JSON list of C-alpha atoms in Angstrom, two decimals:
[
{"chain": "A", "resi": 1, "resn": "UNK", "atom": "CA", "xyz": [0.00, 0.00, 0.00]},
{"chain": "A", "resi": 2, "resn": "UNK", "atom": "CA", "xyz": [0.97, 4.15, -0.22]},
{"chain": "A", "resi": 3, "resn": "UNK", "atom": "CA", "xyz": [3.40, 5.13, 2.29]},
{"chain": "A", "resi": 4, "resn": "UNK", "atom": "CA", "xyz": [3.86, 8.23, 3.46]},
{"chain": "A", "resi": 5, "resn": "UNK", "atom": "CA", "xyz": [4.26, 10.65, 0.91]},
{"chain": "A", "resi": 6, "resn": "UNK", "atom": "CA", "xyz": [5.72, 13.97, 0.96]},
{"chain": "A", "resi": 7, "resn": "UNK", "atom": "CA", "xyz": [6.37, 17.42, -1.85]},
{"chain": "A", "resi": 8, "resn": "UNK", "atom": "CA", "xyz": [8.52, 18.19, -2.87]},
{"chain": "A", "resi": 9, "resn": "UNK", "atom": "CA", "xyz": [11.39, 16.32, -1.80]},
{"chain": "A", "resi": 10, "resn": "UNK", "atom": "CA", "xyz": [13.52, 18.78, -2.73]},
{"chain": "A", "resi": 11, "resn": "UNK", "atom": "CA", "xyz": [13.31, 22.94, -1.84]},
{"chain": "A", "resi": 12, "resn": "UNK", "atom": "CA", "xyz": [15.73, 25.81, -2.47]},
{"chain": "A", "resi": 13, "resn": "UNK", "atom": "CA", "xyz": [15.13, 29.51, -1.12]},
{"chain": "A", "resi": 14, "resn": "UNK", "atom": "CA", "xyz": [16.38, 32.58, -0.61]},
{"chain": "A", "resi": 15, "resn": "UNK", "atom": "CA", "xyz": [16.49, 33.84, 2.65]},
{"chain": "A", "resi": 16, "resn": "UNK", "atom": "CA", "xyz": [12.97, 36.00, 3.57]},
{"chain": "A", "resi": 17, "resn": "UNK", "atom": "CA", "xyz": [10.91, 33.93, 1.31]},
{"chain": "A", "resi": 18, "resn": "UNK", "atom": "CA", "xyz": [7.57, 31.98, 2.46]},
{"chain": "A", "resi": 19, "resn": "UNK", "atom": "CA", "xyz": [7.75, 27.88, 1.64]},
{"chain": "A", "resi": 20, "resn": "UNK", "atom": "CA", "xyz": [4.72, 25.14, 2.21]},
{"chain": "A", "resi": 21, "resn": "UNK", "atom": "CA", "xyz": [5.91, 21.71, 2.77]},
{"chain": "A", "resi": 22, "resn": "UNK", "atom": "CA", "xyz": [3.45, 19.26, 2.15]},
{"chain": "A", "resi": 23, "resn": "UNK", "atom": "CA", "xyz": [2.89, 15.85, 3.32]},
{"chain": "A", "resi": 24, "resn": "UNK", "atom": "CA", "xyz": [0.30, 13.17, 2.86]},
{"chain": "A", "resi": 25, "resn": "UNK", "atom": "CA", "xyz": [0.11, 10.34, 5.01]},
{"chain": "A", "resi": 26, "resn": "UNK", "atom": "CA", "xyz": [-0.66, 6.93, 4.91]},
{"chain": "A", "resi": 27, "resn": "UNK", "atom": "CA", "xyz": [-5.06, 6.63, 4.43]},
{"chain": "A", "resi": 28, "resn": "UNK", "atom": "CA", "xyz": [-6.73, 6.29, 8.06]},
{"chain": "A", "resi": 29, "resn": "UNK", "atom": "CA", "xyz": [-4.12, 7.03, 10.18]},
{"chain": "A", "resi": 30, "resn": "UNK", "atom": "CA", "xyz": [-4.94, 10.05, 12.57]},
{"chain": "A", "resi": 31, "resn": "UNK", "atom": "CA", "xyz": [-2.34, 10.93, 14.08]},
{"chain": "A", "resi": 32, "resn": "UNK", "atom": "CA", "xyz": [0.65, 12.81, 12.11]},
{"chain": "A", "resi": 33, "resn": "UNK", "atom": "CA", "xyz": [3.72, 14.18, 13.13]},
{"chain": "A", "resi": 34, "resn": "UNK", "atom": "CA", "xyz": [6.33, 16.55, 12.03]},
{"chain": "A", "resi": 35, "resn": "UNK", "atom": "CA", "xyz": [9.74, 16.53, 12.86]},
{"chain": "A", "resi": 36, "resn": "UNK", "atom": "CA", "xyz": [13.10, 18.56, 11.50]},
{"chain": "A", "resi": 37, "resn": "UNK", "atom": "CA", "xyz": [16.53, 16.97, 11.26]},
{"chain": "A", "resi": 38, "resn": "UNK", "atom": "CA", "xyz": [19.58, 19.37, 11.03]},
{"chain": "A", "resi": 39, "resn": "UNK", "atom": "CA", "xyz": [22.72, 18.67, 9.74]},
{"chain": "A", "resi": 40, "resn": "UNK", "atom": "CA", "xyz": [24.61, 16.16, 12.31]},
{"chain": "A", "resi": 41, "resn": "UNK", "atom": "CA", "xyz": [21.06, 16.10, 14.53]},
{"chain": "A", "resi": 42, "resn": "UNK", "atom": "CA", "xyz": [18.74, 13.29, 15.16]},
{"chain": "A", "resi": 43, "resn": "UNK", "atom": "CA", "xyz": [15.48, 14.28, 14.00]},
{"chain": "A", "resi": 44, "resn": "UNK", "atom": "CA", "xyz": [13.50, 16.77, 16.33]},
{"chain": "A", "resi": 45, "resn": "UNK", "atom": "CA", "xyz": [9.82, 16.67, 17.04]},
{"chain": "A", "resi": 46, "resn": "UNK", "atom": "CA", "xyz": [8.34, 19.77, 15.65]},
{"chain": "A", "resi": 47, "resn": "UNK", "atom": "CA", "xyz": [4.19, 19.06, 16.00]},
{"chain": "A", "resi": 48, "resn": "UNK", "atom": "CA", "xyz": [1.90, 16.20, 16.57]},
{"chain": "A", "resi": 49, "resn": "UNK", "atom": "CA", "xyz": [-1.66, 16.10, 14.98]},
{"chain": "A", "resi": 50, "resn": "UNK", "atom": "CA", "xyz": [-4.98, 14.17, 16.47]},
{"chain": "A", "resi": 51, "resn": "UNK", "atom": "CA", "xyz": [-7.14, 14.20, 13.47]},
{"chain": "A", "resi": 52, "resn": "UNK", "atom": "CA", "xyz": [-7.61, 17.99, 12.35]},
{"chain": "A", "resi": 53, "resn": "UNK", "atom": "CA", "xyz": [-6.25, 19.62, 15.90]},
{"chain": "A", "resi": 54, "resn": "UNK", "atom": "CA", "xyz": [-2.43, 20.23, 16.83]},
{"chain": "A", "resi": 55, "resn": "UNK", "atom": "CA", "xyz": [-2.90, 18.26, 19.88]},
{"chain": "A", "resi": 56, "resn": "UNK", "atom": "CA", "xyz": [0.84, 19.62, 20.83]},
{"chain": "A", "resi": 57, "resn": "UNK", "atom": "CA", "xyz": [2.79, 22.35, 19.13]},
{"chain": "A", "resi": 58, "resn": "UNK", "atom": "CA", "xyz": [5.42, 22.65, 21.51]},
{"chain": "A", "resi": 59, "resn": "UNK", "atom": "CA", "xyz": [8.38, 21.62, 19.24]},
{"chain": "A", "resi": 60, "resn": "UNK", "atom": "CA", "xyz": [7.74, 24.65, 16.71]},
{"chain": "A", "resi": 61, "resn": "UNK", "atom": "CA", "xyz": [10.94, 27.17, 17.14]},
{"chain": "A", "resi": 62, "resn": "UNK", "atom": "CA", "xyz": [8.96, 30.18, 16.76]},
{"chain": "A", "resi": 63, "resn": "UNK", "atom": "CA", "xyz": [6.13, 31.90, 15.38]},
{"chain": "A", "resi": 64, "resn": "UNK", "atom": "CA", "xyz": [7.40, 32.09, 11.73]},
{"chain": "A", "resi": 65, "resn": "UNK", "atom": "CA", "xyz": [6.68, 28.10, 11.41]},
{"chain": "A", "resi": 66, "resn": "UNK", "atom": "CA", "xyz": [2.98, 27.06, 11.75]},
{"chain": "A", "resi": 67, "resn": "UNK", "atom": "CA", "xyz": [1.11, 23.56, 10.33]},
{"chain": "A", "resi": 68, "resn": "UNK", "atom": "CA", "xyz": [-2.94, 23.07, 9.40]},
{"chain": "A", "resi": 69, "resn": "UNK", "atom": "CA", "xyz": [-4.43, 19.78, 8.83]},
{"chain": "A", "resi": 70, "resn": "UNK", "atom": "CA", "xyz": [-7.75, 21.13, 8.28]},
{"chain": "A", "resi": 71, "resn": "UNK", "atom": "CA", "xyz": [-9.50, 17.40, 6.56]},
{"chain": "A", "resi": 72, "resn": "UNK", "atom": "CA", "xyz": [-7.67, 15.36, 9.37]},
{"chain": "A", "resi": 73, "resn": "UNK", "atom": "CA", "xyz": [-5.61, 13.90, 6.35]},
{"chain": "A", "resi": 74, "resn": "UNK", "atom": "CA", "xyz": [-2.84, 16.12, 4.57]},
{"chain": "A", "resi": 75, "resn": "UNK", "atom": "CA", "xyz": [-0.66, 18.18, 6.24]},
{"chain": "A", "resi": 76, "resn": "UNK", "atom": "CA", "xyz": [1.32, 21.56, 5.45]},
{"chain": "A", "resi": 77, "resn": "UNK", "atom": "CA", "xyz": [4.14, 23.26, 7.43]},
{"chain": "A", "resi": 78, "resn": "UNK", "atom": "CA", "xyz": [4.00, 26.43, 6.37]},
{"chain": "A", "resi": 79, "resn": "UNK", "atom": "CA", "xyz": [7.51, 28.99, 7.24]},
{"chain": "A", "resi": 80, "resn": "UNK", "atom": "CA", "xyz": [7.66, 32.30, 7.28]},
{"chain": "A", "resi": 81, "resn": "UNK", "atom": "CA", "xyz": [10.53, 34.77, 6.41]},
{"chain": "A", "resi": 82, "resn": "UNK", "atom": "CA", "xyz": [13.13, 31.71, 6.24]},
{"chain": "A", "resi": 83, "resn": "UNK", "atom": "CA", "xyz": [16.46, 31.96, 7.75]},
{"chain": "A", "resi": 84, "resn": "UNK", "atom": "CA", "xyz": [19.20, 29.84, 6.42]},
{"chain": "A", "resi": 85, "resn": "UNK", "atom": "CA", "xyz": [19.37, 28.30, 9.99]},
{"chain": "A", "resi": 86, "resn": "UNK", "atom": "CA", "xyz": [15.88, 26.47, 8.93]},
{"chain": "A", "resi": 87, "resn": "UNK", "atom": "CA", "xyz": [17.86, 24.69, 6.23]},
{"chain": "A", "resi": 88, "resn": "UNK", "atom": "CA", "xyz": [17.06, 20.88, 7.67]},
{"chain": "A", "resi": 89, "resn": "UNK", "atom": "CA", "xyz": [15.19, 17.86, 6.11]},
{"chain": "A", "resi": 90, "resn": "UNK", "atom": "CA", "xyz": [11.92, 18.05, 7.29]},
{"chain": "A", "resi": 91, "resn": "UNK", "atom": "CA", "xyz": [10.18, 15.16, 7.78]},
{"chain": "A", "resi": 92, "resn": "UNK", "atom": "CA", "xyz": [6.61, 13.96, 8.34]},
{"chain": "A", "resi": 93, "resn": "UNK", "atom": "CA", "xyz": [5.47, 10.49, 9.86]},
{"chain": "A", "resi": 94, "resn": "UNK", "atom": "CA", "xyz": [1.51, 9.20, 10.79]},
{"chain": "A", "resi": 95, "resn": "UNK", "atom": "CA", "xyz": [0.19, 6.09, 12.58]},
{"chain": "A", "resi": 96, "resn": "UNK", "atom": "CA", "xyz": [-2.79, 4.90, 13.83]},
{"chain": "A", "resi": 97, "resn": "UNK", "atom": "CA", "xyz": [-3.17, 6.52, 16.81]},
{"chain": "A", "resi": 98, "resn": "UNK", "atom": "CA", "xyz": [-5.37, 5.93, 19.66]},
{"chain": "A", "resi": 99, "resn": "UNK", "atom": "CA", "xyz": [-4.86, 5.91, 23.45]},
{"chain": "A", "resi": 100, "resn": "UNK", "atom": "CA", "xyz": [-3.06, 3.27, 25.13]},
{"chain": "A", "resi": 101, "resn": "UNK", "atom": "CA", "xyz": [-0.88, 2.66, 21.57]},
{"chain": "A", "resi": 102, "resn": "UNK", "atom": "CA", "xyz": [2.48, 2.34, 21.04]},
{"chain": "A", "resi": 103, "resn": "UNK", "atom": "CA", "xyz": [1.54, 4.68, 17.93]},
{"chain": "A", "resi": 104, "resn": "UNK", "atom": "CA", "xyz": [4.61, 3.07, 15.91]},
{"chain": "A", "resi": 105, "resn": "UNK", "atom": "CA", "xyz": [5.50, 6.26, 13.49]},
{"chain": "A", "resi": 106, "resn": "UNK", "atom": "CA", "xyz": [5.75, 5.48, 9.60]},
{"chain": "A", "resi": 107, "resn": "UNK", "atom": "CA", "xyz": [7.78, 8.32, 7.96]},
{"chain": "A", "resi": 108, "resn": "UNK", "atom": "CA", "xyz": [8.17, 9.94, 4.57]},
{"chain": "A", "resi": 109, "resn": "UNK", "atom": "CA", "xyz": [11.05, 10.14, 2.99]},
{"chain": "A", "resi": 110, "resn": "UNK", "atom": "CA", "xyz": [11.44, 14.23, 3.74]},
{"chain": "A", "resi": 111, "resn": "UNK", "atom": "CA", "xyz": [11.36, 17.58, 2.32]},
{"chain": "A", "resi": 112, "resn": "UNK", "atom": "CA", "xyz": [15.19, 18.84, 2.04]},
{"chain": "A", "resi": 113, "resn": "UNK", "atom": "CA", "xyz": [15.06, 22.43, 2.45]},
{"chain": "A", "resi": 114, "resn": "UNK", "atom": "CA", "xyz": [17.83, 24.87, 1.85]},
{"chain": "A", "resi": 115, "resn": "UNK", "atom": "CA", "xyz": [17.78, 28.62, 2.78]},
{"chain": "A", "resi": 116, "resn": "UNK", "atom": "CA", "xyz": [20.54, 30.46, 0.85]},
{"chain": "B", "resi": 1, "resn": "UNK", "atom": "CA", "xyz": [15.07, 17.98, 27.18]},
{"chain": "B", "resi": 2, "resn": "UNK", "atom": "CA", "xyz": [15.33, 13.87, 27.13]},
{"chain": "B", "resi": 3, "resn": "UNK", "atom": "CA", "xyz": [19.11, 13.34, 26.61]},
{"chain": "B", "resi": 4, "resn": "UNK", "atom": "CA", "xyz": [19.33, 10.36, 24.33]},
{"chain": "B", "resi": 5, "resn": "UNK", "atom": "CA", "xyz": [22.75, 8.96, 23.39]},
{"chain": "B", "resi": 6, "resn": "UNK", "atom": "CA", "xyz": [23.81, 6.35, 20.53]},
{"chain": "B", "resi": 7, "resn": "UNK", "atom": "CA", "xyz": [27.70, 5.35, 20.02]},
{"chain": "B", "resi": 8, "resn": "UNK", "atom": "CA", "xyz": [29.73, 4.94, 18.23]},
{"chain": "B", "resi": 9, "resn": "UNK", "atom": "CA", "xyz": [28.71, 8.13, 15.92]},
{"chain": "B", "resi": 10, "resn": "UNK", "atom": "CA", "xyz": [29.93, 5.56, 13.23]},
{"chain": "B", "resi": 11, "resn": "UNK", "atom": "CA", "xyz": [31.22, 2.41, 11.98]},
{"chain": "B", "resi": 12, "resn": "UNK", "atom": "CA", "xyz": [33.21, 0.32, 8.97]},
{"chain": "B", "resi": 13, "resn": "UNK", "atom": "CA", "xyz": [32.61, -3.26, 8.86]},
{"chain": "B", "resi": 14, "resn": "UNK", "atom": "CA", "xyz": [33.07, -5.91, 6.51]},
{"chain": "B", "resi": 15, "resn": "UNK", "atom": "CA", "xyz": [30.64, -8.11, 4.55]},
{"chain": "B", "resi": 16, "resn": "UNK", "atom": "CA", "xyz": [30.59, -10.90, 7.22]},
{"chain": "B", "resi": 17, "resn": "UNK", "atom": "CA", "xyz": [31.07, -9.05, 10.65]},
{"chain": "B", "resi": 18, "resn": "UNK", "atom": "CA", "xyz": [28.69, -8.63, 13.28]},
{"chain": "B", "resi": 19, "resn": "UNK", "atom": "CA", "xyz": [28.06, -5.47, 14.93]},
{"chain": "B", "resi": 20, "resn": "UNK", "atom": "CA", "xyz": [26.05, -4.06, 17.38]},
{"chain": "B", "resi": 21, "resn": "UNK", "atom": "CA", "xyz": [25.52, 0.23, 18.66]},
{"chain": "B", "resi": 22, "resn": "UNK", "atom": "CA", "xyz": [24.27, 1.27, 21.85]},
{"chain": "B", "resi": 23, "resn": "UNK", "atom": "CA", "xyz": [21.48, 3.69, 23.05]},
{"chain": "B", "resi": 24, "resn": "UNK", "atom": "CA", "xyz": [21.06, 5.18, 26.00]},
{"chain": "B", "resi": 25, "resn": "UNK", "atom": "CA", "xyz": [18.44, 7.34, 27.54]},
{"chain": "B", "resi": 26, "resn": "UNK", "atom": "CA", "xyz": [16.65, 8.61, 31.11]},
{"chain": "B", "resi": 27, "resn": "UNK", "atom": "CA", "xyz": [15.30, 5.53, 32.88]},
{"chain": "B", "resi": 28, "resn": "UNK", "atom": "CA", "xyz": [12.74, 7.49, 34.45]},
{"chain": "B", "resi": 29, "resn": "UNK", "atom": "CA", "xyz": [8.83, 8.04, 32.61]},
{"chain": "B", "resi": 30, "resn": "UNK", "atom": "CA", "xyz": [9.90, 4.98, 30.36]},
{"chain": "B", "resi": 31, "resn": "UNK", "atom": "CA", "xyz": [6.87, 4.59, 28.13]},
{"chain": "B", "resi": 32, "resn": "UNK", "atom": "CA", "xyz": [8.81, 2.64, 24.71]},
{"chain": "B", "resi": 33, "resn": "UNK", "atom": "CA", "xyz": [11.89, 2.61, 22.53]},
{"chain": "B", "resi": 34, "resn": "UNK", "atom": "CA", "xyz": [11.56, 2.77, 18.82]},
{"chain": "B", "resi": 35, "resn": "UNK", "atom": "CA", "xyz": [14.86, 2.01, 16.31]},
{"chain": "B", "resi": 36, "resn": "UNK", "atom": "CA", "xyz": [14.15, 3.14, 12.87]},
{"chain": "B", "resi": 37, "resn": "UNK", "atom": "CA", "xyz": [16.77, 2.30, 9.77]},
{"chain": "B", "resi": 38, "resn": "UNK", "atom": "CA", "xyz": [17.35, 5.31, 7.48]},
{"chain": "B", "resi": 39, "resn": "UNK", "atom": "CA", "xyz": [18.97, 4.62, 4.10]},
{"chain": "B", "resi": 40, "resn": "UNK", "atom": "CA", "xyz": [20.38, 7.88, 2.14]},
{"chain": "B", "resi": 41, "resn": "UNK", "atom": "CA", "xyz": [17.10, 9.28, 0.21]},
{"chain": "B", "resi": 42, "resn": "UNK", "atom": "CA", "xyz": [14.96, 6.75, 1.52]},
{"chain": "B", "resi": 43, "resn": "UNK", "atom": "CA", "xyz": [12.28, 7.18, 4.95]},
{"chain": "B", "resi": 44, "resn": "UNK", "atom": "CA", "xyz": [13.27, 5.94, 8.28]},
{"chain": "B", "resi": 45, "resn": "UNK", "atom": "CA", "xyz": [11.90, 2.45, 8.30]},
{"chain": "B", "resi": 46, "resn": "UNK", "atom": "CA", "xyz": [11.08, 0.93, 12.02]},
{"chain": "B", "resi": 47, "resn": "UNK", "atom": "CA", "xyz": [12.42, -1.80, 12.87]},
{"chain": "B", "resi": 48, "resn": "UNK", "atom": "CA", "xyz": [11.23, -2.55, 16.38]},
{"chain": "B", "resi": 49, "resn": "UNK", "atom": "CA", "xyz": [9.05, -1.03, 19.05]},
{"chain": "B", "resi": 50, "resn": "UNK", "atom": "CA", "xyz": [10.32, -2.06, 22.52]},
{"chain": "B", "resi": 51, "resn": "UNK", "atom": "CA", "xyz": [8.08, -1.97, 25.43]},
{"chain": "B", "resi": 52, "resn": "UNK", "atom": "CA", "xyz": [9.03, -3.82, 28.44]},
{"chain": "B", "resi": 53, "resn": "UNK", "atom": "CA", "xyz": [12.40, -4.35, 30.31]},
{"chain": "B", "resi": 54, "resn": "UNK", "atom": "CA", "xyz": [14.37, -7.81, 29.06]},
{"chain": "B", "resi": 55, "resn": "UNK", "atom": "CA", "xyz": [12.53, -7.48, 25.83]},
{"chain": "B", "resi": 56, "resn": "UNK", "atom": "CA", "xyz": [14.16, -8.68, 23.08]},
{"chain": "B", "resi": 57, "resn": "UNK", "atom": "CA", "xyz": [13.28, -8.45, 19.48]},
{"chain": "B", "resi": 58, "resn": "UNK", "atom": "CA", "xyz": [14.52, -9.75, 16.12]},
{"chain": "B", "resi": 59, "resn": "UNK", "atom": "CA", "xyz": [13.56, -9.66, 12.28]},
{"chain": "B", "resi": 60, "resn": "UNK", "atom": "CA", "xyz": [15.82, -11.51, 10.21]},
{"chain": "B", "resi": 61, "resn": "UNK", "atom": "CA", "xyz": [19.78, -10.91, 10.85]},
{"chain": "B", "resi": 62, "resn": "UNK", "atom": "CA", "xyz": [18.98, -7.85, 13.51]},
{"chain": "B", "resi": 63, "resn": "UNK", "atom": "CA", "xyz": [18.04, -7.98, 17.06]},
{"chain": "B", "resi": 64, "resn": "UNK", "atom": "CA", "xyz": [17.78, -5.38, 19.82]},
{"chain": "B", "resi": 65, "resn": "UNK", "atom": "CA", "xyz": [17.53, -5.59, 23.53]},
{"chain": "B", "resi": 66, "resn": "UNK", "atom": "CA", "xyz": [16.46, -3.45, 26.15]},
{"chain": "B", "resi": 67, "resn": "UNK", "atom": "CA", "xyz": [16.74, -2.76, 29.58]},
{"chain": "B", "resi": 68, "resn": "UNK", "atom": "CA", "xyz": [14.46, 0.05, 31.02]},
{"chain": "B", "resi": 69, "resn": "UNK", "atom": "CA", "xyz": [16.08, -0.29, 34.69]},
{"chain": "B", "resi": 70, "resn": "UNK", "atom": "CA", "xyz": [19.41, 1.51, 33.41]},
{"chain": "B", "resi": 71, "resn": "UNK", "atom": "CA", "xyz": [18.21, 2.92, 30.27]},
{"chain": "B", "resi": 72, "resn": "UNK", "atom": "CA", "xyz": [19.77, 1.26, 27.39]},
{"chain": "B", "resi": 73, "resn": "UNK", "atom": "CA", "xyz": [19.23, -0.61, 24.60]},
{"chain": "B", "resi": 74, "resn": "UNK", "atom": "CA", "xyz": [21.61, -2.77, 22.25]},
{"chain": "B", "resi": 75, "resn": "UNK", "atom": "CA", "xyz": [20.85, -3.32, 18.75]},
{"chain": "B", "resi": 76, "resn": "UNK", "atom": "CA", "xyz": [22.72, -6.38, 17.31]},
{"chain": "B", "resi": 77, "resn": "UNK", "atom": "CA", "xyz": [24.07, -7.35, 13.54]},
{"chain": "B", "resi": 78, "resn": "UNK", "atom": "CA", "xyz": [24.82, -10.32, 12.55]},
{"chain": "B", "resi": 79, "resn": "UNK", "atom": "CA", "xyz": [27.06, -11.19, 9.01]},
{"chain": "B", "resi": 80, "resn": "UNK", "atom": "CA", "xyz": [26.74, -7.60, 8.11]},
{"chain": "B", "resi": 81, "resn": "UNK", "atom": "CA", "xyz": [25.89, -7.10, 4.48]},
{"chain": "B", "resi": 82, "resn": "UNK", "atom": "CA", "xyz": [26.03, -4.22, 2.58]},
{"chain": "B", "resi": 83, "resn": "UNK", "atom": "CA", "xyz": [22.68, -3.57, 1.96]},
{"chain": "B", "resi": 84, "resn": "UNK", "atom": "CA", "xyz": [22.99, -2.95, 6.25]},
{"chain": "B", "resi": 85, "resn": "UNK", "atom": "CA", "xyz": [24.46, -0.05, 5.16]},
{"chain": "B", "resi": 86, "resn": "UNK", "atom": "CA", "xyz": [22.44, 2.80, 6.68]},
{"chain": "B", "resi": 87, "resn": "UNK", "atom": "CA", "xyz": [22.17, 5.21, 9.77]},
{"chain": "B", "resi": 88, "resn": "UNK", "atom": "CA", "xyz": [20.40, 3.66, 12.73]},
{"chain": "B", "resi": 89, "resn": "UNK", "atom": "CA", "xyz": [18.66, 5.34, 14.80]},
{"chain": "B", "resi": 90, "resn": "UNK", "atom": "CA", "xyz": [17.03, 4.89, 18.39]},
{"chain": "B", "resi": 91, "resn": "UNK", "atom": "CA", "xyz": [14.32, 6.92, 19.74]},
{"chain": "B", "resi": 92, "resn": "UNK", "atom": "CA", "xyz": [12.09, 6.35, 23.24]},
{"chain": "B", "resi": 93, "resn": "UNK", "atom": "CA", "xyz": [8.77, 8.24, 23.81]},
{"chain": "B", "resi": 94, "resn": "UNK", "atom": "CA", "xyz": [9.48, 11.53, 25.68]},
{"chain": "B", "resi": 95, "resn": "UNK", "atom": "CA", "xyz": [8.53, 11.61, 29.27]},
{"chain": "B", "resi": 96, "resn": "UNK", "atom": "CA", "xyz": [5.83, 9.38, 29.06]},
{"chain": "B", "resi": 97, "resn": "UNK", "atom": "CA", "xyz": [4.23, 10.53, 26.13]},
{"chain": "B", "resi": 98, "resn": "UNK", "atom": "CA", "xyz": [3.08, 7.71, 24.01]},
{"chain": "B", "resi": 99, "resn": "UNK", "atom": "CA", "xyz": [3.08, 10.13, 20.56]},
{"chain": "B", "resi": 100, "resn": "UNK", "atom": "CA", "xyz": [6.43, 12.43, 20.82]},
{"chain": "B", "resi": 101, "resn": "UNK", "atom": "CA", "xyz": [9.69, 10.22, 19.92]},
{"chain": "B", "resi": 102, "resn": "UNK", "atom": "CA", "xyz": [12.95, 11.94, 21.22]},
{"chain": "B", "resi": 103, "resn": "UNK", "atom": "CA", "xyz": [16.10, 10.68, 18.84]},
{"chain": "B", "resi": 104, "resn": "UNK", "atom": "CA", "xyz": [19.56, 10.07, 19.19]},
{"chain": "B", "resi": 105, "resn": "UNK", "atom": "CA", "xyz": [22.13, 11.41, 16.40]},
{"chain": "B", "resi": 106, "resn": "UNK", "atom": "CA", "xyz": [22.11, 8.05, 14.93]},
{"chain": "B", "resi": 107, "resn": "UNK", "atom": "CA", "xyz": [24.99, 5.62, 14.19]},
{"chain": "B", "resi": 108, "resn": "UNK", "atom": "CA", "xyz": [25.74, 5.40, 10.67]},
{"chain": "B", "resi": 109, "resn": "UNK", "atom": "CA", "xyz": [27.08, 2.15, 9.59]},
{"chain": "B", "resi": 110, "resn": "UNK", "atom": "CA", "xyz": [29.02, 1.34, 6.46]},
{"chain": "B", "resi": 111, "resn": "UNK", "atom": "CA", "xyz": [29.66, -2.24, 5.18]},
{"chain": "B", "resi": 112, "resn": "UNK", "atom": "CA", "xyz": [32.27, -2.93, 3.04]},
{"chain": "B", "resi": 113, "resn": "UNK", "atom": "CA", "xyz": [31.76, -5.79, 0.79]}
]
């Protein structure tokens, strides 16, 4: 079946510019995740969907990044005014969800953003 | 901030050896430990989702154990083959939380054939 899908998979910017990563994840899971890896980094949790809610936002840096899932389905990350320190691979995962799960994350393969 | 650690950083085998990395993290608020594979260009795959302490998991040629007590886990590769070649990475559920995955920097593995 689709994986985890995610566009494009490759981004270049200049520095001030707006950019919309999109991801789609795999058909009824509810929960979806985003998460940011920087160079030499482990990937870093960024925000964590239930269905069309950000049920926790708390990994965001600031108030330049911000993420809508307004179907409960696909996802955008949405940055504003980039700074080449947001040059990372973004990546998005979703699972099943539910309370009590181990919610075991499925990813897609990642949005490489550069900021020049 | 959950401090999660994985060594070595990285590691050269050959086609043949086994292998195994380490990851440590805070005992405390255990909830599970996830290790993902991540091949250049490809998505993190999961391998295994460890739950309770002296669990032990394998799929084919790679195992992982995990004791929750002192807050490590092994993961374990046996006759490495290239195709192993990838960065592996460990990640446990952040204070309890049973959606938000901490990670380590990953150990990235080569095999030589």
């Amino acid at each position: 079946g689709a994986g985890v899908s995610q566009t494009p998979s490759n981004k270049v910017t200049e520095k001030g510019k707006y950019v919309e990563l999109r991801c789609d994840p795999i058909s009824g899971h509810t929960a979806l995740y985003w998460y940011r890896q920087s160079l030499g980094q482990g990937p870093e949790f960024l925000i964590y969907f239930q269905g069309t809610g950000a049920a926790d936002d708390s990994g965001l840096p600031n108030d330049r990044f911000f993420a809508v899932r307004p179907e409960g389905s696909v996802s955008t990350l949405k940055i504003q005014r980039t700074e080449r320190g947001d040059s990372a691979v973004y990546l998005c995962a979703s699972s099943l969800g539910g309370v009590g799960s181990y919610n075991e994350q499925f990813f897609g393969p990642g949005t490489r953003l550069t900021v020049l | 901030i959950l401090n999660v650690e994985q060594s070595p950083q990285s590691l050269h085998v050959q086609e043949g050896d086994s292998t195994n990395f380490t990851c440590s993290f805070p005992s405390s608020n255990f909830y599970a430990l996830h290790w993902y594979r991540w091949e250049t260009a490809k998505s993190p795959e999961a391998l295994f989702v460890m739950t309770l302490n002296g669990d032990e998991k394998k799929k084919g040629r790679i195992s992982a154990t995990l004791n929750t007590k002192e807050g490590y886990s092994y993961l374990y590769i046996k006759g490495s083959q290239p195709e192993d070649s990838a960065t592996y990475l460990c990640a446990p559920n952040s204070g309890g939380s049973n959606y938000k995955l901490t990670f380590g920097k990953g150990t990235l593995l080569t095999v030589n054939p």
